[in-house]
XYZ file of C-alpha atoms in Angstrom:
768
model
C 64.416 28.494 -1.341
C 64.850 25.273 0.549
C 62.600 26.486 3.412
C 60.097 27.918 0.923
C 59.809 24.465 -0.782
C 59.418 22.908 2.670
C 56.508 25.318 3.638
C 54.802 24.795 0.148
C 54.929 21.011 0.600
C 53.580 21.403 4.120
C 50.712 23.583 3.003
C 49.844 21.215 0.219
C 49.827 18.326 2.750
C 47.563 20.266 5.161
C 45.162 20.989 2.294
C 45.019 17.385 1.263
C 44.385 16.393 4.879
C 41.590 18.826 5.077
C 40.097 17.702 1.811
C 40.386 14.065 2.888
C 38.696 14.869 6.250
C 35.940 16.707 4.366
C 35.299 13.820 2.093
C 35.472 11.121 4.770
C 34.591 7.700 3.417
C 32.159 5.992 5.961
C 31.870 2.265 5.274
C 29.272 -0.182 6.446
C 29.186 -3.914 5.724
C 25.748 -5.404 5.650
C 25.227 -9.195 5.730
C 21.862 -10.187 4.308
C 20.842 -13.656 5.609
C 17.639 -15.846 5.922
C 16.462 -16.136 9.487
C 13.540 -17.195 11.599
C 11.477 -14.976 13.758
C 8.621 -15.302 16.170
C 6.457 -12.134 16.555
C 3.077 -13.791 17.248
C 3.677 -17.156 18.613
C 4.632 -18.817 15.467
C 8.006 -19.239 14.017
C 8.278 -17.852 10.488
C 10.978 -17.165 7.905
C 12.299 -13.619 7.496
C 15.367 -11.764 6.371
C 17.799 -10.252 8.856
C 20.670 -7.975 8.071
C 23.723 -8.166 10.435
C 21.530 -10.420 12.495
C 18.601 -8.018 13.228
C 15.353 -6.481 12.114
C 15.166 -3.754 11.164
C 18.431 -3.405 9.276
C 21.256 -1.292 11.031
C 20.731 2.415 11.372
C 23.223 4.029 8.923
C 24.594 7.377 10.055
C 26.476 9.854 7.838
C 27.291 13.696 7.927
C 26.710 15.817 4.873
C 29.943 15.747 2.919
C 30.806 12.186 3.669
C 31.165 9.470 1.003
C 29.048 6.392 1.702
C 30.587 3.061 0.915
C 28.186 0.165 1.744
C 29.317 -3.355 1.170
C 26.333 -5.712 0.778
C 27.134 -9.451 1.329
C 24.147 -11.466 -0.153
C 23.983 -14.658 1.964
C 20.410 -15.406 0.597
C 19.459 -18.101 -1.887
C 17.905 -15.421 -4.204
C 18.901 -12.057 -5.542
C 18.499 -8.881 -3.526
C 19.139 -5.077 -3.758
C 19.058 -1.921 -1.634
C 17.335 1.360 -2.500
C 18.282 4.461 -0.681
C 14.905 6.136 -0.321
C 14.991 9.945 -0.816
C 18.687 10.150 -1.350
C 20.302 12.192 -4.246
C 22.851 10.009 -5.928
C 24.044 8.754 -9.347
C 21.285 6.714 -11.057
C 23.435 3.530 -11.070
C 23.570 3.550 -7.311
C 19.743 3.813 -6.878
C 19.268 0.140 -6.160
C 16.260 -0.867 -8.492
C 16.779 -4.243 -9.995
C 16.464 -4.361 -13.779
C 16.304 -0.557 -13.900
C 19.426 0.738 -12.341
C 21.320 -2.503 -11.677
C 21.110 -6.241 -11.946
C 20.059 -8.021 -8.739
C 22.872 -8.901 -6.421
C 23.355 -12.555 -6.948
C 23.214 -15.084 -4.165
C 26.568 -15.518 -2.283
C 28.103 -12.485 -4.013
C 29.107 -9.076 -2.577
C 28.278 -5.757 -4.040
C 29.412 -2.287 -3.277
C 27.228 0.923 -3.361
C 29.345 4.130 -3.257
C 27.877 7.653 -3.469
C 28.527 11.154 -1.941
C 26.302 12.411 0.804
C 25.132 15.837 -0.522
C 22.126 16.411 1.711
C 20.850 15.841 5.275
C 17.749 14.696 7.024
C 15.780 11.596 8.075
C 15.664 8.939 5.301
C 15.598 5.216 5.036
C 16.691 2.277 2.903
C 14.999 -0.958 1.878
C 15.087 -3.813 -0.546
C 13.519 -3.199 -3.889
C 13.526 -6.901 -4.851
C 10.162 -8.638 -4.740
C 8.538 -8.713 -1.323
C 11.789 -8.646 0.723
C 10.939 -5.305 2.279
C 7.854 -6.854 4.054
C 9.855 -9.490 5.843
C 12.694 -7.441 7.321
C 14.767 -5.524 4.812
C 14.282 -2.006 5.979
C 16.198 0.462 8.156
C 16.911 4.177 9.050
C 19.302 6.181 6.968
C 20.152 9.347 8.898
C 22.082 12.173 7.376
C 23.359 14.799 9.888
C 24.032 18.427 9.311
C 27.419 19.942 10.020
C 27.311 22.393 12.923
C 28.521 25.143 10.577
C 25.812 24.510 8.172
C 23.982 27.849 7.607
C 20.574 25.888 7.887
C 21.559 24.501 11.322
C 18.693 25.240 13.691
C 19.589 25.719 17.327
C 17.062 24.098 19.603
C 16.139 21.663 16.948
C 19.133 20.293 15.079
C 21.143 19.946 18.393
C 18.423 18.156 20.262
C 18.867 14.541 21.324
C 17.287 12.432 18.590
C 15.774 8.869 18.387
C 15.067 7.116 14.996
C 11.690 5.372 15.164
C 11.215 2.772 12.456
C 7.591 1.769 12.176
C 6.650 -1.518 10.356
C 4.363 -4.380 10.433
C 4.533 -8.251 10.344
C 2.458 -10.836 8.716
C 2.855 -14.566 9.451
C 1.773 -15.253 5.798
C 4.270 -15.369 2.995
C 4.011 -11.937 1.330
C 3.637 -13.576 -2.165
C 0.649 -15.512 -0.685
C -0.770 -12.160 0.627
C -0.489 -10.617 -2.829
C -2.110 -13.628 -4.287
C -4.998 -13.504 -1.886
C -5.553 -9.738 -2.618
C -5.780 -10.510 -6.326
C -8.351 -13.152 -5.678
C -10.576 -10.860 -3.462
C -10.313 -13.110 -0.553
C -11.900 -11.486 2.468
C -10.092 -13.264 5.173
C -8.253 -10.097 6.129
C -11.477 -8.208 6.602
C -12.737 -11.070 8.903
C -9.468 -10.871 10.935
C -9.899 -7.134 11.174
C -13.643 -7.310 12.076
C -14.288 -5.089 9.045
C -16.498 -7.309 6.848
C -19.626 -5.006 6.642
C -22.037 -7.974 5.912
C -25.686 -7.531 5.529
C -26.409 -8.842 8.981
C -23.945 -6.254 10.390
C -25.565 -3.529 8.225
C -29.022 -4.283 9.520
C -27.696 -4.268 13.134
C -26.159 -0.912 12.466
C -29.135 0.569 10.634
C -27.388 0.683 7.338
C -29.201 -1.875 5.264
C -29.899 0.649 2.519
C -26.248 1.838 2.645
C -25.099 -1.795 2.007
C -27.638 -2.255 -0.825
C -26.430 0.943 -2.511
C -22.817 -0.062 -2.109
C -23.397 -3.346 -3.984
C -25.821 -1.718 -6.487
C -22.914 0.484 -7.470
C -20.687 -2.665 -7.806
C -18.439 -1.819 -4.924
C -16.867 -3.989 -2.249
C -16.977 -3.247 1.501
C -15.152 -0.137 2.827
C -11.702 -0.473 4.106
C -8.727 1.744 4.794
C -5.929 -0.799 4.363
C -5.569 -4.047 2.463
C -3.800 -6.386 4.684
C -4.261 -7.878 8.262
C -1.093 -7.787 10.185
C -0.322 -9.987 13.039
C 2.004 -7.601 14.769
C 3.094 -3.911 14.595
C 6.654 -3.014 15.344
C 8.576 0.107 16.405
C 12.374 -0.448 16.034
C 11.581 -4.132 15.785
C 9.576 -4.505 19.083
C 6.042 -3.516 20.389
C 7.341 -0.881 22.821
C 10.456 0.728 24.051
C 11.384 2.847 27.109
C 13.661 5.974 27.047
C 13.972 6.758 30.741
C 16.997 9.223 30.473
C 14.777 12.212 29.839
C 13.585 14.652 32.578
C 10.998 17.552 32.860
C 11.580 20.231 30.257
C 13.577 18.066 27.942
C 12.822 18.249 24.309
C 13.432 15.195 22.210
C 13.557 14.886 18.363
C 11.800 11.730 17.082
C 12.810 10.777 13.607
C 9.724 8.767 12.492
C 10.072 6.491 9.536
C 7.137 4.610 8.236
C 8.838 1.504 6.772
C 5.582 -0.365 6.586
C 4.636 -2.144 3.397
C 1.019 -1.048 3.362
C 0.196 0.564 6.792
C -0.337 4.201 7.587
C 0.312 5.240 11.167
C -1.440 7.845 13.397
C 1.056 9.543 15.821
C -0.317 10.868 19.203
C 1.527 11.854 22.347
C 0.391 11.903 26.008
C 2.649 14.704 26.927
C 0.958 17.513 24.831
C 1.422 18.960 21.444
C 3.693 17.420 18.684
C 5.867 19.954 16.797
C 6.536 18.879 13.243
C 10.047 20.215 12.117
C 10.935 18.151 9.015
C 9.223 15.976 6.392
C 10.845 13.399 3.955
C 14.263 14.707 5.057
C 13.596 18.312 4.480
C 13.212 21.097 7.038
C 9.815 22.759 7.530
C 8.781 25.755 9.575
C 7.777 24.263 13.034
C 4.108 23.629 13.257
C 2.233 22.281 16.358
C -0.519 19.693 16.002
C -2.297 17.152 18.148
C -1.674 14.359 15.751
C -0.628 13.412 12.233
C -0.889 10.568 9.830
C 2.361 9.172 8.380
C 1.893 7.891 4.905
C 3.658 4.579 3.736
C 7.415 5.441 3.162
C 7.084 9.072 4.549
C 9.403 10.233 7.301
C 8.539 13.042 9.773
C 10.818 14.660 12.322
C 8.815 15.785 15.367
C 9.843 17.380 18.669
C 8.087 16.607 21.815
C 8.608 17.899 25.385
C 8.665 16.019 28.655
C 6.173 18.021 30.891
C 7.028 16.658 34.373
C 9.374 14.420 36.253
C 8.102 11.183 37.775
C 6.150 10.202 34.675
C 6.863 8.351 31.406
C 4.845 9.762 28.541
C 3.491 7.502 25.798
C 4.300 8.369 22.177
C 1.899 6.078 20.309
C 1.721 4.881 16.652
C -1.634 3.368 15.572
C -2.153 1.799 12.182
C -4.955 3.496 10.181
C -7.224 0.435 10.529
C -6.768 0.699 14.305
C -6.283 -3.035 14.796
C -3.396 -2.512 17.348
C -0.738 0.059 18.308
C 2.878 0.360 19.313
C 4.533 2.913 21.647
C 7.642 4.324 23.195
C 7.741 5.831 26.644
C 9.734 9.089 27.310
C 10.758 9.764 30.935
C 10.955 7.685 34.004
C 8.015 6.920 36.340
C 4.326 6.243 36.188
C 3.150 5.736 32.645
C 0.901 8.420 31.250
C -1.029 6.990 28.331
C -2.713 8.199 25.179
C -6.305 7.308 24.554
C -6.301 4.460 22.130
C -8.024 5.355 18.806
C -11.637 3.797 18.704
C -12.759 1.414 16.077
C -13.595 2.950 12.721
C -17.295 3.513 11.759
C -17.069 1.546 8.622
C -20.710 1.877 7.543
C -20.401 5.604 7.631
C -17.388 5.295 5.462
C -19.387 3.050 3.107
C -22.138 5.646 2.877
C -19.494 8.296 2.082
C -18.107 5.985 -0.653
C -21.654 5.459 -2.079
C -22.097 9.231 -2.427
C -18.693 9.580 -4.075
C -18.950 6.829 -6.651
C -20.909 7.141 -9.951
C -22.549 4.155 -11.593
C -19.796 4.034 -14.215
C -17.146 3.486 -11.531
C -15.706 6.978 -11.617
C -15.501 9.182 -8.568
C -17.925 12.110 -8.356
C -16.027 15.153 -6.982
C -19.411 16.804 -6.095
C -17.928 20.103 -7.158
C -15.170 19.979 -4.520
C -11.647 20.950 -5.264
C -9.882 18.675 -2.852
C -6.151 18.544 -2.371
C -3.293 18.405 0.198
C -5.218 16.229 2.642
C -7.054 19.343 3.827
C -10.357 17.436 3.609
C -9.914 13.970 4.939
C -12.800 12.050 3.528
C -12.208 9.331 6.140
C -13.058 11.722 8.965
C -16.654 10.419 8.860
C -15.293 7.168 10.192
C -13.473 8.628 13.197
C -15.581 8.451 16.304
C -13.038 10.707 18.179
C -13.884 13.565 15.840
C -17.552 13.809 17.131
C -18.184 17.216 18.689
C -15.622 18.988 16.687
C -16.340 22.333 15.106
C -17.215 21.790 11.459
C -17.846 24.044 8.385
C -19.847 23.691 5.286
C -17.646 22.915 2.269
C -18.598 24.560 -0.911
C -19.547 21.074 -2.298
C -22.186 20.675 0.457
C -20.550 18.131 2.499
C -20.080 18.884 6.103
C -16.544 18.054 7.215
C -14.422 18.904 10.227
C -12.515 22.097 10.105
C -8.925 20.971 9.806
C -7.524 24.214 8.246
C -7.774 26.310 11.433
C -4.428 26.076 13.056
C -5.323 28.444 15.951
C -7.103 25.945 18.144
C -7.033 26.260 21.860
C -4.593 24.240 23.870
C -6.535 21.851 26.067
C -5.121 20.566 29.383
C -4.444 16.847 29.181
C -5.797 14.649 31.937
C -3.038 12.109 32.559
C -3.634 8.692 33.895
C -1.993 7.784 37.235
C -1.890 4.059 37.114
C 0.935 1.775 36.091
C 0.644 0.257 32.533
C -1.198 -2.969 33.327
C -3.758 -3.362 30.498
C -6.506 -2.260 32.830
C -5.343 1.407 33.151
C -7.034 4.458 31.706
C -5.750 6.156 28.564
C -6.443 9.826 28.809
C -5.954 12.435 26.140
C -8.042 15.266 24.737
C -9.740 13.722 21.844
C -11.414 10.693 23.302
C -15.146 10.114 22.880
C -16.251 11.858 25.945
C -14.411 15.103 25.314
C -15.226 17.963 22.912
C -11.695 19.125 22.255
C -10.572 20.561 18.884
C -8.028 18.125 17.479
C -5.450 19.732 15.226
C -4.378 17.322 12.553
C -1.497 17.957 10.272
C -2.205 18.310 6.551
C 0.186 19.184 3.644
C -1.141 22.751 3.394
C 0.470 23.481 6.766
C 3.942 22.624 5.613
C 6.205 25.566 4.630
C 9.951 25.445 3.746
C 12.103 27.770 5.892
C 13.990 28.699 2.618
C 12.927 29.327 -0.900
C 12.446 26.424 -3.141
C 11.724 27.940 -6.394
C 13.056 26.282 -9.611
C 15.032 28.078 -12.313
C 12.775 30.604 -14.038
C 14.463 30.173 -17.472
C 13.993 26.523 -17.603
C 11.392 24.937 -19.949
C 8.323 23.600 -18.008
C 6.668 20.403 -19.200
C 3.153 19.557 -17.872
C 2.168 15.937 -17.232
C -1.116 14.565 -15.980
C -1.720 11.197 -14.304
C -4.950 9.520 -13.172
C -4.542 7.006 -10.446
C -6.846 4.179 -11.325
C -7.537 0.592 -9.994
C -10.003 -2.281 -9.595
C -10.219 -3.424 -5.988
C -11.964 -6.780 -6.697
C -9.240 -7.885 -9.058
C -6.621 -5.871 -7.323
C -5.257 -4.095 -10.375
C -3.545 -0.802 -9.627
C -2.598 1.528 -12.494
C -1.874 5.005 -13.736
C -4.126 6.141 -16.703
C -5.553 2.690 -16.638
C -2.189 1.213 -17.565
C 0.263 -0.914 -15.489
C 3.934 -0.655 -15.995
C 3.831 -3.658 -18.302
C 1.655 -1.696 -20.695
C 3.711 1.516 -20.725
C 6.995 2.726 -22.158
C 9.458 4.864 -20.223
C 8.495 8.653 -20.180
C 11.388 10.396 -22.001
C 12.415 13.706 -20.249
C 15.138 16.167 -20.985
C 17.793 17.077 -18.551
C 17.345 20.600 -17.237
C 13.566 20.836 -17.882
C 11.072 21.336 -15.113
C 8.396 18.566 -14.806
C 5.060 19.876 -13.447
C 2.858 16.810 -12.659
C -0.926 16.905 -11.759
C -2.120 13.731 -10.038
C -5.745 12.819 -9.665
C -6.730 9.925 -7.486
C -9.817 8.292 -9.155
C -9.697 5.222 -6.837
C -11.015 4.478 -3.493
C -7.626 3.946 -1.816
C -4.938 6.315 -0.753
C -1.694 6.245 -2.795
C 1.699 7.455 -1.393
C 3.388 8.359 -4.712
C 7.287 8.345 -4.482
C 9.791 9.685 -6.859
C 13.363 8.268 -6.816
C 16.528 10.373 -6.847
C 14.664 13.747 -6.637
C 12.754 15.955 -4.260
C 9.665 17.742 -5.651
C 7.887 20.990 -4.678
C 4.369 20.469 -3.365
C 2.245 23.351 -4.769
C 0.386 23.994 -1.493
C -0.253 27.738 -1.406
C 3.078 28.564 0.228
C 4.450 30.220 -2.995
C 8.179 30.415 -3.054
C 8.474 28.443 0.181
C 6.592 25.389 -1.035
C 7.824 22.361 0.890
C 10.154 19.782 -0.686
C 9.133 16.128 -0.440
C 9.725 12.793 -2.217
C 6.463 11.114 -1.244
C 3.025 12.559 -1.712
C 0.081 10.753 -0.130
C -2.985 11.380 -2.301
C -6.428 10.561 -0.898
C -9.427 9.540 -3.013
C -10.917 12.417 -4.999
C -7.801 14.544 -4.455
C -5.947 16.468 -7.229
C -2.417 17.604 -6.310
C 0.322 19.217 -8.281
C 4.077 18.710 -7.800
C 7.142 20.008 -9.792
C 10.814 19.087 -9.882
C 13.806 19.925 -12.010
C 15.313 16.984 -14.071
C 18.856 17.363 -12.946
C 20.428 13.867 -12.884
C 20.771 11.520 -15.853
C 19.143 8.156 -15.688
C 15.989 6.070 -15.273
C 14.039 7.082 -12.243
C 11.197 5.194 -10.786
C 7.938 6.823 -9.905
C 5.439 4.599 -8.055
C 2.976 3.958 -5.307
C 4.896 2.963 -2.162
C 2.231 0.535 -0.953
C 4.218 -2.511 -1.819
C 1.314 -4.486 -3.157
C 0.052 -1.621 -5.274
C 3.504 -1.139 -6.673
C 3.801 -4.944 -7.507
C 0.328 -4.797 -9.097
C 1.378 -2.153 -11.597
C 1.126 1.425 -10.222
C 4.507 2.536 -11.649
C 6.099 4.681 -14.280
C 9.713 5.343 -15.199
C 11.101 8.813 -16.014
C 14.075 8.422 -18.500
C 16.492 11.279 -19.494
C 17.280 11.459 -23.024
C 20.742 10.802 -24.314
C 21.872 9.507 -20.951
C 25.302 7.852 -20.641
C 25.413 4.014 -20.561
C 24.915 2.266 -17.188
C 27.788 -0.134 -16.602
C 25.631 -2.177 -14.285
C 23.042 -2.837 -17.117
C 24.636 -4.257 -20.218
C 21.236 -4.835 -21.930
C 18.770 -2.145 -20.733
C 15.958 -3.142 -23.152
C 15.974 -6.710 -21.857
C 16.180 -5.575 -18.292
C 13.207 -3.185 -18.620
C 11.007 -6.012 -19.966
C 12.050 -7.980 -16.803
C 10.943 -5.015 -14.650
C 7.642 -4.705 -16.523
C 6.861 -8.426 -16.053
C 6.916 -7.833 -12.245
C 3.774 -5.690 -12.467
C 1.941 -8.305 -14.491
C 2.612 -11.576 -12.780
C 0.048 -14.380 -13.090
C -1.828 -15.264 -9.877
C -3.355 -18.629 -9.015
C -6.537 -19.702 -7.072
C -8.181 -22.950 -6.661
C -11.340 -24.019 -4.784
C -12.737 -27.474 -4.366
C -15.839 -28.636 -2.456
C -16.023 -32.214 -1.151
C -19.779 -32.755 -0.665
C -22.184 -35.639 -0.061
C -23.676 -35.238 -3.584
C -20.416 -34.853 -5.524
C -17.401 -32.784 -6.096
C -17.092 -29.304 -7.727
C -14.453 -26.660 -7.912
C -12.731 -23.917 -9.890
C -9.189 -23.164 -10.904
C -8.227 -19.732 -11.973
C -4.958 -18.219 -13.368
C -5.082 -14.545 -14.164
C -2.998 -11.295 -14.473
C -3.783 -7.698 -15.195
C -5.908 -8.231 -18.167
C -6.299 -12.049 -18.933
C -8.273 -14.595 -17.024
C -8.102 -18.384 -17.569
C -10.733 -20.279 -15.553
C -11.713 -23.952 -15.468
C -14.758 -25.194 -13.532
C -15.672 -28.852 -12.939
C -18.357 -30.870 -11.476
C -18.375 -34.548 -10.619
C -21.725 -36.064 -9.552
C -22.340 -39.411 -7.866
C -25.958 -39.284 -6.632
C -28.595 -37.841 -9.080
C -25.999 -37.157 -11.800
C -23.366 -39.888 -12.681
C -20.794 -38.144 -14.743
C -18.707 -35.062 -14.955
C -18.586 -31.656 -16.602
C -15.678 -29.273 -17.306
C -16.042 -25.749 -18.554
C -12.920 -23.785 -19.445
C -12.798 -19.982 -20.380
C -10.036 -17.782 -21.567
C -10.991 -14.112 -21.528
C -9.607 -10.559 -21.497
C -10.887 -7.569 -19.567
C -11.230 -4.741 -22.107
C -12.849 -1.817 -20.207
C -11.546 0.620 -17.704
C -13.338 -0.740 -14.610
C -12.688 -4.403 -15.699
C -16.403 -5.240 -15.721
C -16.571 -6.510 -19.285
C -14.627 -9.594 -20.464
C -15.057 -11.244 -23.978
C -13.997 -14.849 -23.899
C -13.633 -18.026 -25.747
C -14.381 -21.421 -24.164
C -14.724 -25.164 -24.314
C -17.465 -27.274 -22.564
C -16.731 -30.918 -22.174
C -19.345 -33.066 -20.283
C -20.478 -36.668 -19.902
C -23.438 -37.621 -17.843
C -25.285 -40.869 -17.862
C -28.990 -40.277 -17.426
C -32.007 -42.567 -18.178
C -33.365 -43.008 -21.729
C -30.728 -40.735 -23.215
C -32.701 -37.777 -21.981
C -32.729 -34.645 -24.167
C -34.009 -31.348 -22.756
C -34.662 -28.112 -24.380
C -33.445 -24.797 -22.988
C -35.549 -21.704 -22.530
C -35.004 -20.839 -26.240
C -36.416 -24.175 -27.341
C -32.988 -25.485 -28.475
C -32.026 -29.007 -27.767
C -29.556 -29.619 -24.976
C -28.148 -33.139 -24.894
C -27.213 -34.063 -21.343
C -25.503 -37.311 -22.224
C -22.369 -36.097 -23.862
C -21.122 -32.929 -25.508
C -17.867 -31.382 -26.429
C -18.471 -27.808 -27.783
C -16.385 -24.689 -28.433
C -17.983 -21.331 -27.462
C -17.529 -17.603 -27.526
C -19.167 -14.968 -25.336
C -18.726 -12.301 -22.780
C -19.125 -11.857 -19.044
C -20.226 -8.396 -17.492
C -20.536 -7.460 -13.890
C -24.003 -6.003 -13.242
C -25.178 -3.913 -10.290
C -25.287 -5.926 -7.080
C -22.074 -7.559 -8.293
C -24.026 -10.141 -10.265
C -22.134 -11.751 -13.153
C -24.118 -11.934 -16.455
C -22.736 -14.351 -18.968
C -23.754 -14.782 -22.583
C -22.333 -17.556 -24.502
C -22.942 -19.174 -28.010
C -21.641 -22.636 -28.857
C -20.338 -23.820 -32.198
C -23.507 -25.781 -32.828
C -25.561 -22.658 -32.577
C -26.869 -23.199 -28.986
C -27.084 -19.956 -26.886
C -26.724 -19.911 -23.163
C -27.339 -16.962 -20.803
C -26.606 -17.046 -17.158
C -26.580 -15.060 -13.919
C -24.270 -15.864 -10.955
C -23.179 -14.230 -7.656
C -20.731 -15.789 -5.304
C -19.589 -14.659 -1.775
C -22.741 -12.653 -0.831
C -21.788 -11.428 2.675
C -24.769 -12.477 4.755
C -22.918 -12.265 8.103
C -19.338 -11.975 9.189
C -18.438 -15.517 8.200
C -21.478 -16.692 6.333
C -21.462 -16.335 2.475
C -24.354 -17.036 0.052
C -24.371 -17.722 -3.657
C -26.577 -18.604 -6.596
C -26.532 -19.558 -10.274
C -29.196 -19.806 -12.955
C -28.999 -20.190 -16.771
C -31.139 -20.801 -19.713
C -30.235 -24.386 -19.786
C -32.679 -24.688 -16.798
C -29.843 -25.235 -14.430
C -29.693 -23.565 -11.159
C -27.761 -23.587 -7.849
C -28.128 -22.209 -4.318
C -25.391 -22.422 -1.659
C -24.436 -21.285 1.743
C -20.751 -21.390 2.977
C -19.534 -20.830 6.537
C -15.930 -19.664 6.664
C -13.925 -21.615 9.330
C -10.297 -20.538 8.524
C -8.466 -18.910 5.791
C -8.609 -22.021 3.610
C -11.489 -23.986 4.983
C -15.251 -23.735 5.180
C -18.370 -25.775 5.490
C -20.697 -25.596 2.461
C -24.274 -26.741 1.849
C -25.963 -26.338 -1.416
C -28.689 -27.473 -3.785
C -27.782 -28.138 -7.463
C -30.531 -28.773 -10.051
C -28.435 -31.745 -11.480
C -26.624 -32.939 -8.371
C -29.293 -32.375 -5.739
C -28.732 -31.541 -2.039
C -25.142 -31.724 -0.676
C -23.144 -30.617 2.290
C -19.499 -30.906 2.827
C -16.054 -29.313 3.243
C -14.939 -26.434 1.096
C -11.187 -26.000 0.611
C -9.524 -23.021 -1.082
C -6.113 -21.722 -1.904
């Protein structure tokens, strides 16, 4: 009996040890601190975690318990979201939705079980902190006895590659500039598409049509970045690999708004996983990684004596970053040539209706199979093409049986004068195989429970580029309630992109099936990049209680309102949110923040300027003029309006006009309607509306409380050349103005103008 008890206790002890070993707690301590960096020759503030950017790579094995201690040493609140991770809702890391912000100088502990594997990442979900350093790799390894373990893939040496970008500007200032339609970023990227450039390129009619349809210039990304980074630097060398070695690259796009093309000098790229989920291996020549997506790719080292470039190029092709695999002479990828923006503009003109909606031209587009931006890619010239049913000729991207073409490799050291050689440059006619979502297939069945109730939801992705408002069904988060869902039901969501920008839509806490023609083997993802005109369908089972964020992962689109929250009914209380209703209002307010703009011209004939404060719907503007040549006096016009239509072209307003001008003999003029218009002094209230006409001309109708009616036409910022802007104003009070402005810097320009009251003037234009 004594020995039996001894053996029983020993067995229990062994079982406990095995259980503890299987449930290993892996702890990380993260110290979040303000720092200074110099990525472009200028020292700028950033946020470092444990002293570095990006944040440390966190490694776990499926079955571990993650215990992450965050030590907030900032002067503001922060948070960490575990992107793509299945966890309890209160650990998801969204301030005011799943927790309160981590207070300055206070610690916080995230603790959750690791119940999946794959390449993931983590980042701050507080304000713009992600843009300035708070992002890092989160790698979940399979156990070797895992039935899904793939020999020759999961046992390969792997390298996390965290792609990101850096701007010397304060990200809040970047966001403000985007809301104010500042075109400084286009100037920096050489993508202005002015009338002079259009004439030179033979696209004057294209430019006219573009503005006739009330559209701004074509672009594929919103922001100009001073540097692009791969693991925090411009390039890295991995010289330990030799001929025949295969390497697994865990690519994470941690950029705030940049997509990245991946190309490899050593041959084909084999895609083996996406968003942390295995896929059947598929060989391609290149792929585009959407914002916040992850791809695991396998590449092979062809020969000894060479270092093969693996290059990541932002979609706007303003620069690139690289790693080199192998040791020896660097073999380089052909840099992607400059985009053909006017061809993209012409495509955009054909897509857009006069009412602002996209015209699908009878095409059923989905899953990135028809990349509308292909018309802008010079490297695609000479590709085989096919006639789409809608009549538009596009490159054939669905044929995965292209021939392998021998790569001609450069033989010079990497000096900046060396050749980049790869099939796909302008002088070659190779077929370039580009990954699309239709090629992704899960190695295991992903079907959802057949007996569960299916609920259909539809969302239209909408936006206004000139005011930089991004929405779903023409509503930002501040204008929408949580979407109540039941635990256990299946959500089938159809998404249609009715805007001119791509949107990488991310769902927190779940993977979804992408309905891509693979049937029971549809791939699992947590980010779906949706191109203009595309309609895609995803589905997932609501299997975890809580409030789950669903949003565009372009940081500036998310902060501008393209969000929703799925909320399970009858969910248990969240101990981290004592007042959920108040907290949700705080979250909503983030998508509807006011933005400020001021412009002032110091000229020889006077001073005039404009102040604007606006959010998603409301606009408060005040314009002033102070004359000291022909006109001695001042005038201030203030308007408060609200945009009421889908495209934000129509704005009713109320206003107040206050002016004092000393002119000879108390001059009284009549406007075009024969109404008296005193130019000495007036203080009048008004009501009216503004409407954006074709050619981006602003028509304004206004009636004052004394019965006077004034109609006016105005256009600012006509892009005459890359840096030269024109403008005009005329109204029924017989006032008119013509001006030219040359842009010197982001905040300075030289302006010359003629004003019917103030006369000729030239001076310095300052804006912020």
